[in-house]
Amino acid sequence: MSRQQEFDFGVPIPPLQPKRPDRVFFALFLQAKDRAGFWSVQRHLCDLNGITGSRLLKERFHVSQQHVGDYKRLRSKIEFAAKLAGRLVEMPAFEVTFRHAVSFPGRPAAKGRPPWRPFVLLADDGPVCELSRLIGSAMKANGLKSADHFVPHMTLAYDERFVPKQPIDPISFLATEFHLIHSLRGRTIYIDLGCWPLMTT
């Protein structure tokens, strides 16, 4: 009986291939002028806490608002319903402020793979949570499921380490629009399916 699987031949463990590679979500993205400041915070906090795993590109910094779903293949009816939901939402532009960083539990260790924990900035409650609630209500009105509980955050990196909650110097950005994103999981590709402005005064 072959026991070859017990030996380590130095071949890296292949990445997990998601069973549902098409993810759809609503999110707030930084404007180009804000990215450098958050990238500097990412670099400082990761170096300070020994985070050596995968860091998000600054172009991908975002605050998720609602998770539409993960699918084997994104169907047009789901995309259509999500776009209808986006069009229903009306809200003034607002500032999103972050005052703490922390690691979320993330994916536990399994099958020889280490844990994979998101290291995030935590945003203050307020308008950002209200926008999530409004999007969720619009999703339900169009036959989609939505989350009732929302922890506003911006992921900076993924790593094995768990970093306890810590205060940071406050950093903010002005949210003037929200997006519907189709993420091709495992390929680090975002496709922008729609964008809706938040009203400015």
PDB file of C-alpha atoms in Angstrom:
ATOM      1  CA  MET A   1       0.000   0.000   0.000  1.00  0.00           C
ATOM      2  CA  SER A   2       1.481   3.364  -1.048  1.00  0.00           C
ATOM      3  CA  ARG A   3       2.125   5.877   1.721  1.00  0.00           C
ATOM      4  CA  GLN A   4       3.514   8.543  -0.601  1.00  0.00           C
ATOM      5  CA  GLN A   5       1.067  11.150   0.656  1.00  0.00           C
ATOM      6  CA  GLU A   6       2.862  11.185   4.019  1.00  0.00           C
ATOM      7  CA  PHE A   7       6.115  12.576   2.573  1.00  0.00           C
ATOM      8  CA  ASP A   8       6.960  16.234   2.021  1.00  0.00           C
ATOM      9  CA  PHE A   9       8.493  16.729  -1.433  1.00  0.00           C
ATOM     10  CA  GLY A  10       8.742  20.484  -1.064  1.00  0.00           C
ATOM     11  CA  VAL A  11       5.727  21.134  -3.293  1.00  0.00           C
ATOM     12  CA  PRO A  12       3.690  24.093  -1.999  1.00  0.00           C
ATOM     13  CA  ILE A  13       0.109  23.455  -0.994  1.00  0.00           C
ATOM     14  CA  PRO A  14      -2.092  24.688  -3.850  1.00  0.00           C
ATOM     15  CA  PRO A  15      -4.536  27.473  -3.029  1.00  0.00           C
ATOM     16  CA  LEU A  16      -8.060  26.470  -2.151  1.00  0.00           C
ATOM     17  CA  GLN A  17     -10.335  26.703  -5.161  1.00  0.00           C
ATOM     18  CA  PRO A  18     -13.684  28.137  -4.047  1.00  0.00           C
ATOM     19  CA  LYS A  19     -16.725  26.041  -4.867  1.00  0.00           C
ATOM     20  CA  ARG A  20     -18.641  29.272  -5.430  1.00  0.00           C
ATOM     21  CA  PRO A  21     -16.176  31.552  -7.238  1.00  0.00           C
ATOM     22  CA  ASP A  22     -18.589  34.398  -8.060  1.00  0.00           C
ATOM     23  CA  ARG A  23     -19.099  36.754  -5.109  1.00  0.00           C
ATOM     24  CA  VAL A  24     -21.357  39.823  -5.275  1.00  0.00           C
ATOM     25  CA  PHE A  25     -21.406  42.608  -2.696  1.00  0.00           C
ATOM     26  CA  PHE A  26     -22.117  46.288  -2.151  1.00  0.00           C
ATOM     27  CA  ALA A  27     -19.238  48.456  -0.943  1.00  0.00           C
ATOM     28  CA  LEU A  28     -17.787  51.917  -0.432  1.00  0.00           C
ATOM     29  CA  PHE A  29     -14.452  52.521  -2.158  1.00  0.00           C
ATOM     30  CA  LEU A  30     -11.838  55.179  -1.512  1.00  0.00           C
ATOM     31  CA  GLN A  31     -11.376  57.997  -3.958  1.00  0.00           C
ATOM     32  CA  ALA A  32      -7.949  58.000  -5.604  1.00  0.00           C
ATOM     33  CA  LYS A  33      -6.837  60.994  -3.515  1.00  0.00           C
ATOM     34  CA  ASP A  34      -7.427  59.050  -0.267  1.00  0.00           C
ATOM     35  CA  ARG A  35      -5.539  55.869  -1.133  1.00  0.00           C
ATOM     36  CA  ALA A  36      -2.025  57.014  -0.248  1.00  0.00           C
ATOM     37  CA  GLY A  37      -3.019  57.914   3.315  1.00  0.00           C
ATOM     38  CA  PHE A  38      -4.639  54.537   3.959  1.00  0.00           C
ATOM     39  CA  TRP A  39      -1.766  52.718   2.249  1.00  0.00           C
ATOM     40  CA  SER A  40       0.622  54.458   4.674  1.00  0.00           C
ATOM     41  CA  VAL A  41      -1.536  53.307   7.613  1.00  0.00           C
ATOM     42  CA  GLN A  42      -1.613  49.763   6.218  1.00  0.00           C
ATOM     43  CA  ARG A  43       2.169  49.646   5.932  1.00  0.00           C
ATOM     44  CA  HIS A  44       2.733  51.113   9.414  1.00  0.00           C
ATOM     45  CA  LEU A  45       0.251  48.844  11.208  1.00  0.00           C
ATOM     46  CA  CYS A  46       1.359  45.685   9.420  1.00  0.00           C
ATOM     47  CA  ASP A  47       5.015  46.380  10.207  1.00  0.00           C
ATOM     48  CA  LEU A  48       4.171  47.294  13.821  1.00  0.00           C
ATOM     49  CA  ASN A  49       2.211  44.064  14.387  1.00  0.00           C
ATOM     50  CA  GLY A  50       4.392  41.664  12.402  1.00  0.00           C
ATOM     51  CA  ILE A  51       1.787  41.091   9.687  1.00  0.00           C
ATOM     52  CA  THR A  52       3.690  39.420   6.840  1.00  0.00           C
ATOM     53  CA  GLY A  53       0.812  37.812   4.931  1.00  0.00           C
ATOM     54  CA  SER A  54      -1.090  39.059   1.916  1.00  0.00           C
ATOM     55  CA  ARG A  55      -1.731  42.818   1.900  1.00  0.00           C
ATOM     56  CA  LEU A  56      -4.551  44.325  -0.130  1.00  0.00           C
ATOM     57  CA  LEU A  57      -3.643  46.609  -2.987  1.00  0.00           C
ATOM     58  CA  LYS A  58      -4.589  50.183  -2.221  1.00  0.00           C
ATOM     59  CA  GLU A  59      -6.925  50.213  -5.243  1.00  0.00           C
ATOM     60  CA  ARG A  60      -8.986  47.512  -3.510  1.00  0.00           C
ATOM     61  CA  PHE A  61      -9.451  49.231  -0.138  1.00  0.00           C
ATOM     62  CA  HIS A  62     -13.175  49.271   0.600  1.00  0.00           C
ATOM     63  CA  VAL A  63     -15.843  49.035   3.285  1.00  0.00           C
ATOM     64  CA  SER A  64     -18.313  46.245   2.500  1.00  0.00           C
ATOM     65  CA  GLN A  65     -21.964  47.235   2.991  1.00  0.00           C
ATOM     66  CA  GLN A  66     -23.961  44.114   2.173  1.00  0.00           C
ATOM     67  CA  HIS A  67     -23.077  40.627   0.918  1.00  0.00           C
ATOM     68  CA  VAL A  68     -25.412  39.616  -1.906  1.00  0.00           C
ATOM     69  CA  GLY A  69     -24.094  36.063  -2.207  1.00  0.00           C
ATOM     70  CA  ASP A  70     -21.493  33.553  -3.437  1.00  0.00           C
ATOM     71  CA  TYR A  71     -22.446  31.613  -6.562  1.00  0.00           C
ATOM     72  CA  LYS A  72     -21.129  28.872  -8.822  1.00  0.00           C
ATOM     73  CA  ARG A  73     -22.111  31.208 -11.642  1.00  0.00           C
ATOM     74  CA  LEU A  74     -23.578  34.685 -11.330  1.00  0.00           C
ATOM     75  CA  ARG A  75     -27.032  34.618 -12.914  1.00  0.00           C
ATOM     76  CA  SER A  76     -28.477  37.622 -14.662  1.00  0.00           C
ATOM     77  CA  LYS A  77     -31.572  37.644 -12.422  1.00  0.00           C
ATOM     78  CA  ILE A  78     -29.377  38.083  -9.321  1.00  0.00           C
ATOM     79  CA  GLU A  79     -27.432  40.907 -10.928  1.00  0.00           C
ATOM     80  CA  PHE A  80     -30.673  42.546 -12.091  1.00  0.00           C
ATOM     81  CA  ALA A  81     -32.252  42.341  -8.615  1.00  0.00           C
ATOM     82  CA  ALA A  82     -29.120  43.747  -6.961  1.00  0.00           C
ATOM     83  CA  LYS A  83     -29.013  46.664  -9.403  1.00  0.00           C
ATOM     84  CA  LEU A  84     -32.670  47.411  -8.718  1.00  0.00           C
ATOM     85  CA  ALA A  85     -31.863  47.467  -5.005  1.00  0.00           C
ATOM     86  CA  GLY A  86     -28.998  49.897  -5.566  1.00  0.00           C
ATOM     87  CA  ARG A  87     -31.250  52.297  -7.427  1.00  0.00           C
ATOM     88  CA  LEU A  88     -33.712  52.426  -4.512  1.00  0.00           C
ATOM     89  CA  VAL A  89     -31.209  53.772  -2.002  1.00  0.00           C
ATOM     90  CA  GLU A  90     -31.043  57.506  -1.330  1.00  0.00           C
ATOM     91  CA  MET A  91     -28.781  58.963   1.330  1.00  0.00           C
ATOM     92  CA  PRO A  92     -26.516  62.008   1.832  1.00  0.00           C
ATOM     93  CA  ALA A  93     -22.756  61.713   1.470  1.00  0.00           C
ATOM     94  CA  PHE A  94     -20.968  61.114   4.791  1.00  0.00           C
ATOM     95  CA  GLU A  95     -17.566  60.679   6.386  1.00  0.00           C
ATOM     96  CA  VAL A  96     -16.271  57.258   7.453  1.00  0.00           C
ATOM     97  CA  THR A  97     -13.793  57.393  10.361  1.00  0.00           C
ATOM     98  CA  PHE A  98     -11.576  54.590  11.684  1.00  0.00           C
ATOM     99  CA  ARG A  99     -10.159  54.644  15.236  1.00  0.00           C
ATOM    100  CA  HIS A 100      -9.161  51.010  15.906  1.00  0.00           C
ATOM    101  CA  ALA A 101      -7.445  48.036  14.232  1.00  0.00           C
ATOM    102  CA  VAL A 102      -8.012  44.358  15.031  1.00  0.00           C
ATOM    103  CA  SER A 103      -7.852  40.845  13.589  1.00  0.00           C
ATOM    104  CA  PHE A 104     -11.067  38.957  12.857  1.00  0.00           C
ATOM    105  CA  PRO A 105     -11.126  35.175  13.559  1.00  0.00           C
ATOM    106  CA  GLY A 106     -11.247  34.378   9.836  1.00  0.00           C
ATOM    107  CA  ARG A 107     -10.592  30.903   8.476  1.00  0.00           C
ATOM    108  CA  PRO A 108      -9.355  28.324  11.013  1.00  0.00           C
ATOM    109  CA  ALA A 109      -6.373  26.074  10.369  1.00  0.00           C
ATOM    110  CA  ALA A 110      -7.363  22.979   8.360  1.00  0.00           C
ATOM    111  CA  LYS A 111      -5.800  20.293   6.151  1.00  0.00           C
ATOM    112  CA  GLY A 112      -2.274  21.467   6.810  1.00  0.00           C
ATOM    113  CA  ARG A 113      -3.114  25.085   6.051  1.00  0.00           C
ATOM    114  CA  PRO A 114      -2.509  27.784   8.671  1.00  0.00           C
ATOM    115  CA  PRO A 115      -5.310  30.057   9.862  1.00  0.00           C
ATOM    116  CA  TRP A 116      -6.091  33.000   7.575  1.00  0.00           C
ATOM    117  CA  ARG A 117      -7.254  36.021   9.550  1.00  0.00           C
ATOM    118  CA  PRO A 118      -8.351  39.407   8.194  1.00  0.00           C
ATOM    119  CA  PHE A 119      -6.502  42.325   9.777  1.00  0.00           C
ATOM    120  CA  VAL A 120      -8.871  45.287   9.590  1.00  0.00           C
ATOM    121  CA  LEU A 121      -9.580  48.886  10.484  1.00  0.00           C
ATOM    122  CA  LEU A 122     -12.807  49.273  12.469  1.00  0.00           C
ATOM    123  CA  ALA A 123     -15.045  52.168  11.448  1.00  0.00           C
ATOM    124  CA  ASP A 124     -17.227  54.174  13.800  1.00  0.00           C
ATOM    125  CA  ASP A 125     -20.938  53.372  13.802  1.00  0.00           C
ATOM    126  CA  GLY A 126     -23.260  55.935  12.298  1.00  0.00           C
ATOM    127  CA  PRO A 127     -24.127  56.747   8.681  1.00  0.00           C
ATOM    128  CA  VAL A 128     -22.062  53.849   7.346  1.00  0.00           C
ATOM    129  CA  CYS A 129     -24.329  51.450   9.271  1.00  0.00           C
ATOM    130  CA  GLU A 130     -27.426  53.312   8.124  1.00  0.00           C
ATOM    131  CA  LEU A 131     -26.368  52.870   4.496  1.00  0.00           C
ATOM    132  CA  SER A 132     -25.920  49.145   5.088  1.00  0.00           C
ATOM    133  CA  ARG A 133     -29.434  48.984   6.570  1.00  0.00           C
ATOM    134  CA  LEU A 134     -30.953  50.871   3.623  1.00  0.00           C
ATOM    135  CA  ILE A 135     -29.220  48.633   1.085  1.00  0.00           C
ATOM    136  CA  GLY A 136     -30.347  45.560   3.026  1.00  0.00           C
ATOM    137  CA  SER A 137     -33.969  46.722   3.010  1.00  0.00           C
ATOM    138  CA  ALA A 138     -33.797  47.400  -0.729  1.00  0.00           C
ATOM    139  CA  MET A 139     -32.303  43.952  -1.305  1.00  0.00           C
ATOM    140  CA  LYS A 140     -35.138  42.265   0.607  1.00  0.00           C
ATOM    141  CA  ALA A 141     -37.678  44.298  -1.401  1.00  0.00           C
ATOM    142  CA  ASN A 142     -36.201  42.759  -4.540  1.00  0.00           C
ATOM    143  CA  GLY A 143     -36.140  39.147  -3.350  1.00  0.00           C
ATOM    144  CA  LEU A 144     -32.559  39.019  -2.073  1.00  0.00           C
ATOM    145  CA  LYS A 145     -31.358  38.049   1.401  1.00  0.00           C
ATOM    146  CA  SER A 146     -29.404  40.555   3.478  1.00  0.00           C
ATOM    147  CA  ALA A 147     -27.553  40.702   6.781  1.00  0.00           C
ATOM    148  CA  ASP A 148     -29.146  42.450   9.746  1.00  0.00           C
ATOM    149  CA  HIS A 149     -25.894  42.858  11.671  1.00  0.00           C
ATOM    150  CA  PHE A 150     -23.043  44.874  10.193  1.00  0.00           C
ATOM    151  CA  VAL A 151     -19.555  45.605  11.544  1.00  0.00           C
ATOM    152  CA  PRO A 152     -18.125  48.396   9.356  1.00  0.00           C
ATOM    153  CA  HIS A 153     -14.476  47.697   8.578  1.00  0.00           C
ATOM    154  CA  MET A 154     -11.761  47.966   5.958  1.00  0.00           C
ATOM    155  CA  THR A 155      -9.519  44.923   5.443  1.00  0.00           C
ATOM    156  CA  LEU A 156      -5.817  45.743   5.213  1.00  0.00           C
ATOM    157  CA  ALA A 157      -4.281  42.259   5.044  1.00  0.00           C
ATOM    158  CA  TYR A 158      -4.675  38.528   5.684  1.00  0.00           C
ATOM    159  CA  ASP A 159      -2.258  36.749   7.987  1.00  0.00           C
ATOM    160  CA  GLU A 160      -1.849  33.859  10.447  1.00  0.00           C
ATOM    161  CA  ARG A 161      -1.353  36.229  13.370  1.00  0.00           C
ATOM    162  CA  PHE A 162      -4.191  37.394  15.583  1.00  0.00           C
ATOM    163  CA  VAL A 163      -3.851  41.037  16.588  1.00  0.00           C
ATOM    164  CA  PRO A 164      -5.957  42.227  19.567  1.00  0.00           C
ATOM    165  CA  LYS A 165      -7.981  45.417  19.214  1.00  0.00           C
ATOM    166  CA  GLN A 166      -5.785  48.501  19.406  1.00  0.00           C
ATOM    167  CA  PRO A 167      -6.394  52.264  19.042  1.00  0.00           C
ATOM    168  CA  ILE A 168      -4.969  54.095  16.034  1.00  0.00           C
ATOM    169  CA  ASP A 169      -4.717  57.739  15.039  1.00  0.00           C
ATOM    170  CA  PRO A 170      -8.121  58.482  13.448  1.00  0.00           C
ATOM    171  CA  ILE A 171      -8.249  58.415   9.663  1.00  0.00           C
ATOM    172  CA  SER A 172     -11.281  59.231   7.506  1.00  0.00           C
ATOM    173  CA  PHE A 173     -12.594  59.391   3.976  1.00  0.00           C
ATOM    174  CA  LEU A 174     -15.683  60.962   2.447  1.00  0.00           C
ATOM    175  CA  ALA A 175     -18.150  58.446   0.988  1.00  0.00           C
ATOM    176  CA  THR A 176     -19.832  59.997  -2.058  1.00  0.00           C
ATOM    177  CA  GLU A 177     -21.007  56.832  -3.865  1.00  0.00           C
ATOM    178  CA  PHE A 178     -21.453  53.100  -3.365  1.00  0.00           C
ATOM    179  CA  HIS A 179     -20.754  50.238  -5.756  1.00  0.00           C
ATOM    180  CA  LEU A 180     -22.066  46.782  -6.647  1.00  0.00           C
ATOM    181  CA  ILE A 181     -19.049  44.521  -7.131  1.00  0.00           C
ATOM    182  CA  HIS A 182     -18.636  41.110  -8.767  1.00  0.00           C
ATOM    183  CA  SER A 183     -15.530  39.541  -7.212  1.00  0.00           C
ATOM    184  CA  LEU A 184     -13.875  36.601  -8.992  1.00  0.00           C
ATOM    185  CA  ARG A 185     -12.677  34.789  -5.897  1.00  0.00           C
ATOM    186  CA  GLY A 186      -9.170  33.399  -5.995  1.00  0.00           C
ATOM    187  CA  ARG A 187      -8.274  35.618  -8.953  1.00  0.00           C
ATOM    188  CA  THR A 188      -8.161  39.028  -7.205  1.00  0.00           C
ATOM    189  CA  ILE A 189     -10.404  40.553  -9.866  1.00  0.00           C
ATOM    190  CA  TYR A 190     -13.197  43.024  -9.149  1.00  0.00           C
ATOM    191  CA  ILE A 191     -15.815  43.850 -11.778  1.00  0.00           C
ATOM    192  CA  ASP A 192     -17.853  46.998 -11.115  1.00  0.00           C
ATOM    193  CA  LEU A 193     -21.491  46.163 -11.922  1.00  0.00           C
ATOM    194  CA  GLY A 194     -22.988  49.481 -10.836  1.00  0.00           C
ATOM    195  CA  CYS A 195     -22.367  52.726  -8.984  1.00  0.00           C
ATOM    196  CA  TRP A 196     -24.866  55.044  -7.274  1.00  0.00           C
ATOM    197  CA  PRO A 197     -24.079  58.528  -5.918  1.00  0.00           C
ATOM    198  CA  LEU A 198     -24.751  59.629  -2.371  1.00  0.00           C
ATOM    199  CA  MET A 199     -26.346  63.053  -2.374  1.00  0.00           C
ATOM    200  CA  THR A 200     -24.043  65.981  -1.650  1.00  0.00           C
ATOM    201  CA  THR A 201     -25.137  69.301  -0.221  1.00  0.00           C
TER     202      THR A 201
END
